[in-house]
Amino acid sequence: MRAYSTALLALLACGLPPRLASGAPPERLQLRGGSSCPSTADVLTELAPLLPHTRIELSPDPEPAADMESASVDDEGDGVRVRVASQERLFRDPERACRERARTAAVFIGLVVDPPVLPEGKPPPPPPPPPPPPPPAPAPAESGTPLTLQLGPLLEAAPISDAAEVPRAGGFGGRLAWGRGLGVAIGAAFLLPTRLALPHADARLVWLPFDVSLRVAQDAGPVAFSGELGPELALLFASGDRVKNPRTSTRLEAGVRGAVSLTWSMSAHLGAFMTLFGVWRPKPYEFRVNPDLPSGTTPPVWLGASLGFAFRTR
């Protein structure tokens, strides 16, 4: 047990990390030294079992031989100096335990001349590949059919009329659209009174339009485009102004309404819209604001715009 302890202490003291041997131990080894503690004979006794395939020769010659490996052991009082190959170590031993010195020197020489053969370290296995990413979650199914409610002011003008000035009408309107791509929209509006300046008298007109349209919509990110086309019915109230014996009449006008709209979504249920629309009434109403005076006809074409907020259920 003590020999193993001495060998281990010698390995740690030398600071020689075990390494892979580059070849076989030498066939011959010259052991030199004039030391008495330890003697070369004691070192040979300890070294021979460590180098069984090497012939160790004791030499009193202080110079190393040129034709073989050489090692030397020198007593320096409180320590022993060992030289072998290009390695040199001084082992402190103030107690001068000669047998332990011999063992330490033999272990050092054996480690330098015939280092232990260690298995070649294998590189660690590569880390396993990362698991494949989970498949994307399916998009949630769009349940139900959305309803969109549009509310906002509107303004329209008639480019063709009998009036001296271009008739204009403003008011407030609302629309309810049903469907995602292809759907139906219904709309209604209340228009403020419009004055037609005619040659012989003025006419005061009020329309309450109502329409049902086929609607086509397309979403493009936060923006949605839509187009509508369908029949319109407008309840007309006409009365005379700037004339004696004015007369008031009521009529239901039929026409066709077309519109294009752009809606920008500000959240899942709220957006802002802008609509451009046109109304064509093929049979304008010919009215008389006074029984004795010819008056005029209502404008056949109206062009307008509306903007406001859109509320969507889903």
CSV table of C-alpha atoms in Angstrom, one decimal:
chain,number,residue,atom,x,y,z
A,1,MET,CA,0.0,0.0,0.0
A,2,ARG,CA,2.8,2.3,0.8
A,3,ALA,CA,4.4,1.8,-2.6
A,4,TYR,CA,1.1,2.8,-4.3
A,5,SER,CA,0.9,5.9,-2.0
A,6,THR,CA,4.5,6.9,-2.9
A,7,ALA,CA,3.7,6.5,-6.6
A,8,LEU,CA,0.7,8.6,-6.4
A,9,LEU,CA,2.5,11.3,-4.4
A,10,ALA,CA,5.3,11.3,-7.0
A,11,LEU,CA,2.8,11.7,-9.9
A,12,LEU,CA,1.2,14.7,-8.2
A,13,ALA,CA,4.5,16.2,-7.1
A,14,CYS,CA,5.9,16.0,-10.6
A,15,GLY,CA,2.9,17.7,-12.1
A,16,LEU,CA,3.1,15.3,-15.1
A,17,PRO,CA,-0.4,14.8,-16.5
A,18,PRO,CA,-0.9,11.3,-17.9
A,19,ARG,CA,-0.6,11.3,-21.7
A,20,LEU,CA,-0.8,8.9,-24.6
A,21,ALA,CA,2.4,7.0,-25.2
A,22,SER,CA,4.0,7.8,-28.5
A,23,GLY,CA,6.0,4.5,-28.6
A,24,ALA,CA,7.3,1.5,-26.7
A,25,PRO,CA,9.6,2.0,-23.6
A,26,PRO,CA,13.4,2.0,-24.4
A,27,GLU,CA,15.3,-1.3,-24.6
A,28,ARG,CA,18.1,0.0,-22.5
A,29,LEU,CA,18.3,2.6,-19.8
A,30,GLN,CA,21.5,4.0,-18.1
A,31,LEU,CA,21.0,4.8,-14.4
A,32,ARG,CA,23.7,7.2,-13.1
A,33,GLY,CA,24.4,8.8,-9.8
A,34,GLY,CA,26.8,9.0,-6.9
A,35,SER,CA,24.1,9.3,-4.3
A,36,SER,CA,24.1,7.2,-1.2
A,37,CYS,CA,20.5,8.2,-0.2
A,38,PRO,CA,19.1,6.7,-2.2
A,39,SER,CA,21.7,4.5,-3.9
A,40,THR,CA,21.4,3.7,-7.6
A,41,ALA,CA,21.0,0.1,-6.6
A,42,ASP,CA,17.9,0.9,-4.4
A,43,VAL,CA,16.5,2.9,-7.3
A,44,LEU,CA,17.1,0.0,-9.6
A,45,THR,CA,15.3,-2.4,-7.3
A,46,GLU,CA,12.3,-0.2,-7.3
A,47,LEU,CA,12.5,0.7,-11.0
A,48,ALA,CA,12.9,-2.8,-12.5
A,49,PRO,CA,9.3,-3.9,-11.8
A,50,LEU,CA,8.1,-0.7,-13.4
A,51,LEU,CA,10.1,-1.3,-16.6
A,52,PRO,CA,10.0,-5.0,-17.2
A,53,HIS,CA,10.9,-4.8,-20.9
A,54,THR,CA,13.9,-2.4,-20.4
A,55,ARG,CA,17.4,-3.4,-19.4
A,56,ILE,CA,18.6,-1.0,-16.8
A,57,GLU,CA,22.4,-0.6,-16.5
A,58,LEU,CA,24.1,1.1,-13.5
A,59,SER,CA,26.9,3.5,-14.5
A,60,PRO,CA,29.3,5.4,-12.3
A,61,ASP,CA,30.0,7.7,-15.2
A,62,PRO,CA,28.5,11.1,-14.5
A,63,GLU,CA,28.1,11.8,-18.3
A,64,PRO,CA,25.1,10.3,-20.0
A,65,ALA,CA,25.7,7.6,-22.7
A,66,ALA,CA,25.0,8.6,-26.3
A,67,ASP,CA,23.5,5.3,-27.4
A,68,MET,CA,20.8,4.9,-24.8
A,69,GLU,CA,18.3,6.7,-22.6
A,70,SER,CA,19.8,8.0,-19.4
A,71,ALA,CA,18.6,8.9,-15.9
A,72,SER,CA,20.4,10.3,-12.9
A,73,VAL,CA,19.7,10.5,-9.2
A,74,ASP,CA,21.6,13.0,-7.0
A,75,ASP,CA,21.4,13.4,-3.3
A,76,GLU,CA,21.2,17.1,-2.3
A,77,GLY,CA,20.9,16.8,1.4
A,78,ASP,CA,17.3,17.6,2.3
A,79,GLY,CA,16.1,16.4,-1.1
A,80,VAL,CA,16.9,14.2,-4.1
A,81,ARG,CA,17.1,15.5,-7.7
A,82,VAL,CA,16.1,13.2,-10.5
A,83,ARG,CA,16.9,13.9,-14.2
A,84,VAL,CA,15.5,11.8,-17.1
A,85,ALA,CA,15.1,12.8,-20.7
A,86,SER,CA,14.2,16.5,-20.7
A,87,GLN,CA,12.5,16.3,-17.3
A,88,GLU,CA,14.0,17.2,-13.9
A,89,ARG,CA,12.4,17.3,-10.5
A,90,LEU,CA,13.6,18.0,-6.9
A,91,PHE,CA,11.8,16.0,-4.3
A,92,ARG,CA,12.1,17.4,-0.8
A,93,ASP,CA,12.8,14.9,2.0
A,94,PRO,CA,14.4,16.5,5.1
A,95,GLU,CA,14.0,13.2,7.0
A,96,ARG,CA,16.2,11.4,4.5
A,97,ALA,CA,14.0,8.3,4.1
A,98,CYS,CA,16.2,6.6,1.6
A,99,ARG,CA,13.8,3.8,0.7
A,100,GLU,CA,11.0,6.3,0.0
A,101,ARG,CA,13.4,8.4,-2.0
A,102,ALA,CA,14.3,5.4,-4.1
A,103,ARG,CA,10.6,4.7,-4.7
A,104,THR,CA,9.8,8.3,-5.6
A,105,ALA,CA,12.7,8.5,-8.1
A,106,ALA,CA,11.8,5.1,-9.6
A,107,VAL,CA,8.2,6.2,-10.1
A,108,PHE,CA,9.2,9.5,-11.7
A,109,ILE,CA,11.7,7.8,-14.1
A,110,GLY,CA,9.1,5.2,-15.0
A,111,LEU,CA,6.4,7.8,-15.7
A,112,VAL,CA,8.8,9.8,-18.0
A,113,VAL,CA,10.3,6.8,-19.8
A,114,ASP,CA,7.1,4.8,-20.1
A,115,PRO,CA,4.1,7.0,-19.5
A,116,PRO,CA,0.8,5.2,-19.0
A,117,VAL,CA,-1.3,4.4,-22.0
A,118,LEU,CA,-4.7,5.9,-21.7
A,119,PRO,CA,-7.6,5.2,-24.0
A,120,GLU,CA,-8.1,7.9,-26.5
A,121,GLY,CA,-10.8,10.2,-25.4
A,122,LYS,CA,-13.9,10.0,-27.6
A,123,PRO,CA,-15.6,13.3,-28.4
A,124,PRO,CA,-18.9,13.7,-26.7
A,125,PRO,CA,-21.8,12.6,-28.8
A,126,PRO,CA,-23.5,15.5,-30.7
A,127,PRO,CA,-26.5,16.8,-28.9
A,128,PRO,CA,-29.8,15.4,-30.2
A,129,PRO,CA,-31.4,17.5,-32.8
A,130,PRO,CA,-34.1,19.9,-31.5
A,131,PRO,CA,-37.6,18.6,-31.7
A,132,PRO,CA,-39.5,19.7,-34.8
A,133,PRO,CA,-41.7,22.7,-34.1
A,134,PRO,CA,-45.2,21.9,-33.4
A,135,PRO,CA,-47.6,22.3,-36.4
A,136,PRO,CA,-49.2,25.7,-36.6
A,137,ALA,CA,-52.5,25.8,-34.8
A,138,PRO,CA,-55.4,25.7,-37.3
A,139,ALA,CA,-57.0,29.1,-37.8
A,140,PRO,CA,-60.2,29.4,-35.8
A,141,ALA,CA,-63.2,28.7,-37.9
A,142,GLU,CA,-65.2,31.8,-38.7
A,143,SER,CA,-68.5,31.0,-37.1
A,144,GLY,CA,-71.7,32.7,-38.1
A,145,THR,CA,-72.3,35.5,-40.6
A,146,PRO,CA,-71.1,39.0,-39.6
A,147,LEU,CA,-73.4,42.0,-39.4
A,148,THR,CA,-72.1,45.4,-40.0
A,149,LEU,CA,-73.8,48.6,-39.0
A,150,GLN,CA,-72.7,51.9,-40.6
A,151,LEU,CA,-73.8,55.3,-39.3
A,152,GLY,CA,-72.8,58.7,-40.4
A,153,PRO,CA,-73.6,62.0,-42.2
A,154,LEU,CA,-74.0,62.2,-45.9
A,155,LEU,CA,-73.9,64.9,-48.6
A,156,GLU,CA,-75.2,64.7,-52.1
A,157,ALA,CA,-75.6,67.0,-55.1
A,158,ALA,CA,-77.5,66.9,-58.4
A,159,PRO,CA,-75.3,67.8,-61.5
A,160,ILE,CA,-78.4,67.9,-63.8
A,161,SER,CA,-81.5,69.9,-62.8
A,162,ASP,CA,-83.9,72.7,-63.8
A,163,ALA,CA,-82.7,74.9,-60.9
A,164,ALA,CA,-80.6,77.9,-61.3
A,165,GLU,CA,-78.1,76.5,-58.8
A,166,VAL,CA,-76.8,73.0,-58.3
A,167,PRO,CA,-79.2,71.4,-55.8
A,168,ARG,CA,-77.5,70.0,-52.7
A,169,ALA,CA,-78.9,67.9,-49.9
A,170,GLY,CA,-77.4,66.8,-46.6
A,171,GLY,CA,-78.6,64.5,-43.9
A,172,PHE,CA,-77.8,61.4,-41.8
A,173,GLY,CA,-77.9,57.8,-43.0
A,174,GLY,CA,-77.5,54.3,-41.7
A,175,ARG,CA,-76.8,50.9,-43.4
A,176,LEU,CA,-77.0,47.3,-42.2
A,177,ALA,CA,-74.9,44.8,-44.1
A,178,TRP,CA,-75.2,41.0,-43.7
A,179,GLY,CA,-72.6,38.6,-45.2
A,180,ARG,CA,-68.9,38.1,-45.4
A,181,GLY,CA,-68.0,38.0,-49.1
A,182,LEU,CA,-71.3,38.2,-50.8
A,183,GLY,CA,-74.2,39.6,-48.9
A,184,VAL,CA,-77.1,41.9,-48.7
A,185,ALA,CA,-77.3,45.5,-47.4
A,186,ILE,CA,-80.2,47.7,-46.5
A,187,GLY,CA,-80.0,51.4,-46.0
A,188,ALA,CA,-82.1,54.4,-45.0
A,189,ALA,CA,-81.5,58.1,-44.7
A,190,PHE,CA,-83.1,61.3,-43.7
A,191,LEU,CA,-82.3,64.3,-45.8
A,192,LEU,CA,-82.8,67.9,-44.8
A,193,PRO,CA,-85.0,70.1,-47.0
A,194,THR,CA,-83.6,71.1,-50.4
A,195,ARG,CA,-84.5,74.3,-52.2
A,196,LEU,CA,-84.8,74.3,-56.0
A,197,ALA,CA,-84.6,77.9,-57.4
A,198,LEU,CA,-86.9,77.6,-60.4
A,199,PRO,CA,-87.7,80.5,-62.9
A,200,HIS,CA,-91.2,81.2,-61.7
A,201,ALA,CA,-91.1,79.9,-58.1
A,202,ASP,CA,-89.0,77.9,-55.6
A,203,ALA,CA,-89.6,74.3,-54.6
A,204,ARG,CA,-88.9,72.9,-51.2
A,205,LEU,CA,-88.1,69.2,-51.4
A,206,VAL,CA,-87.5,66.5,-48.7
A,207,TRP,CA,-86.5,62.9,-49.5
A,208,LEU,CA,-86.6,59.9,-47.3
A,209,PRO,CA,-84.7,57.2,-49.3
A,210,PHE,CA,-84.7,53.5,-48.6
A,211,ASP,CA,-82.8,50.8,-50.6
A,212,VAL,CA,-82.0,47.1,-50.7
A,213,SER,CA,-78.7,46.2,-52.4
A,214,LEU,CA,-76.6,43.3,-53.3
A,215,ARG,CA,-73.2,43.6,-51.6
A,216,VAL,CA,-69.7,42.3,-52.5
A,217,ALA,CA,-66.9,42.7,-50.0
A,218,GLN,CA,-63.2,41.9,-49.9
A,219,ASP,CA,-60.9,42.1,-46.9
A,220,ALA,CA,-57.2,43.2,-47.4
A,221,GLY,CA,-55.7,43.2,-43.9
A,222,PRO,CA,-57.1,46.1,-41.8
A,223,VAL,CA,-58.8,47.5,-44.9
A,224,ALA,CA,-62.0,46.2,-46.5
A,225,PHE,CA,-63.5,47.2,-49.9
A,226,SER,CA,-67.1,46.7,-50.8
A,227,GLY,CA,-69.5,47.5,-53.6
A,228,GLU,CA,-73.3,47.7,-53.6
A,229,LEU,CA,-76.0,47.8,-56.3
A,230,GLY,CA,-79.7,47.7,-55.9
A,231,PRO,CA,-83.1,49.4,-56.2
A,232,GLU,CA,-84.0,52.4,-54.2
A,233,LEU,CA,-87.4,54.0,-53.2
A,234,ALA,CA,-87.6,57.5,-51.9
A,235,LEU,CA,-90.5,59.2,-50.3
A,236,LEU,CA,-90.7,62.8,-51.7
A,237,PHE,CA,-92.4,65.7,-50.1
A,238,ALA,CA,-92.6,68.8,-52.4
A,239,SER,CA,-94.0,72.2,-51.5
A,240,GLY,CA,-94.0,75.6,-53.2
A,241,ASP,CA,-92.1,78.6,-51.9
A,242,ARG,CA,-92.0,82.2,-53.1
A,243,VAL,CA,-95.4,81.8,-54.7
A,244,LYS,CA,-99.0,82.5,-54.0
A,245,ASN,CA,-101.3,79.6,-53.2
A,246,PRO,CA,-98.4,77.1,-52.6
A,247,ARG,CA,-99.3,73.4,-52.9
A,248,THR,CA,-97.7,70.4,-51.2
A,249,SER,CA,-97.5,67.0,-52.8
A,250,THR,CA,-96.2,63.6,-51.9
A,251,ARG,CA,-94.7,61.0,-54.2
A,252,LEU,CA,-92.7,57.8,-54.1
A,253,GLU,CA,-89.8,57.9,-56.5
A,254,ALA,CA,-88.0,54.7,-57.7
A,255,GLY,CA,-84.4,54.5,-58.8
A,256,VAL,CA,-81.2,52.6,-58.7
A,257,ARG,CA,-78.4,53.1,-56.2
A,258,GLY,CA,-74.8,52.1,-56.6
A,259,ALA,CA,-71.9,52.6,-54.1
A,260,VAL,CA,-68.3,51.8,-53.4
A,261,SER,CA,-67.0,51.8,-49.8
A,262,LEU,CA,-63.7,51.6,-47.9
A,263,THR,CA,-63.7,50.5,-44.3
A,264,TRP,CA,-60.6,50.7,-42.0
A,265,SER,CA,-60.8,48.4,-39.0
A,266,MET,CA,-59.6,50.1,-35.8
A,267,SER,CA,-60.4,47.1,-33.6
A,268,ALA,CA,-62.2,43.7,-33.9
A,269,HIS,CA,-65.6,45.4,-33.8
A,270,LEU,CA,-65.1,49.1,-34.7
A,271,GLY,CA,-64.0,50.8,-37.9
A,272,ALA,CA,-64.3,53.9,-39.9
A,273,PHE,CA,-65.8,54.0,-43.4
A,274,MET,CA,-66.1,56.3,-46.4
A,275,THR,CA,-68.6,55.7,-49.1
A,276,LEU,CA,-69.1,57.2,-52.6
A,277,PHE,CA,-72.5,56.6,-54.1
A,278,GLY,CA,-74.8,57.6,-56.9
A,279,VAL,CA,-78.6,57.4,-57.4
A,280,TRP,CA,-80.4,57.4,-60.8
A,281,ARG,CA,-84.1,58.0,-60.9
A,282,PRO,CA,-85.2,57.3,-64.5
A,283,LYS,CA,-88.7,59.0,-64.1
A,284,PRO,CA,-88.2,62.4,-62.3
A,285,TYR,CA,-91.3,63.8,-60.7
A,286,GLU,CA,-92.9,66.7,-62.6
A,287,PHE,CA,-94.5,68.9,-60.0
A,288,ARG,CA,-96.4,72.2,-59.7
A,289,VAL,CA,-95.9,74.4,-56.7
A,290,ASN,CA,-98.9,76.5,-57.9
A,291,PRO,CA,-101.9,75.3,-59.9
A,292,ASP,CA,-101.5,78.1,-62.4
A,293,LEU,CA,-97.7,78.0,-62.8
A,294,PRO,CA,-95.5,75.3,-64.5
A,295,SER,CA,-92.8,74.4,-62.0
A,296,GLY,CA,-90.2,71.7,-62.9
A,297,THR,CA,-88.9,68.2,-62.3
A,298,THR,CA,-86.9,66.6,-59.6
A,299,PRO,CA,-83.2,66.0,-60.5
A,300,PRO,CA,-82.7,62.5,-62.1
A,301,VAL,CA,-79.1,61.9,-60.9
A,302,TRP,CA,-77.6,62.4,-57.5
A,303,LEU,CA,-73.9,61.9,-56.6
A,304,GLY,CA,-72.8,61.9,-53.0
A,305,ALA,CA,-70.5,60.8,-50.2
A,306,SER,CA,-70.8,59.6,-46.7
A,307,LEU,CA,-68.5,58.8,-43.9
A,308,GLY,CA,-68.8,57.6,-40.3
A,309,PHE,CA,-68.2,54.6,-38.0
A,310,ALA,CA,-68.9,51.0,-38.7
A,311,PHE,CA,-69.8,48.5,-36.0
A,312,ARG,CA,-69.2,44.8,-36.7
A,313,THR,CA,-70.5,41.9,-34.7
A,314,ARG,CA,-67.6,39.5,-35.5
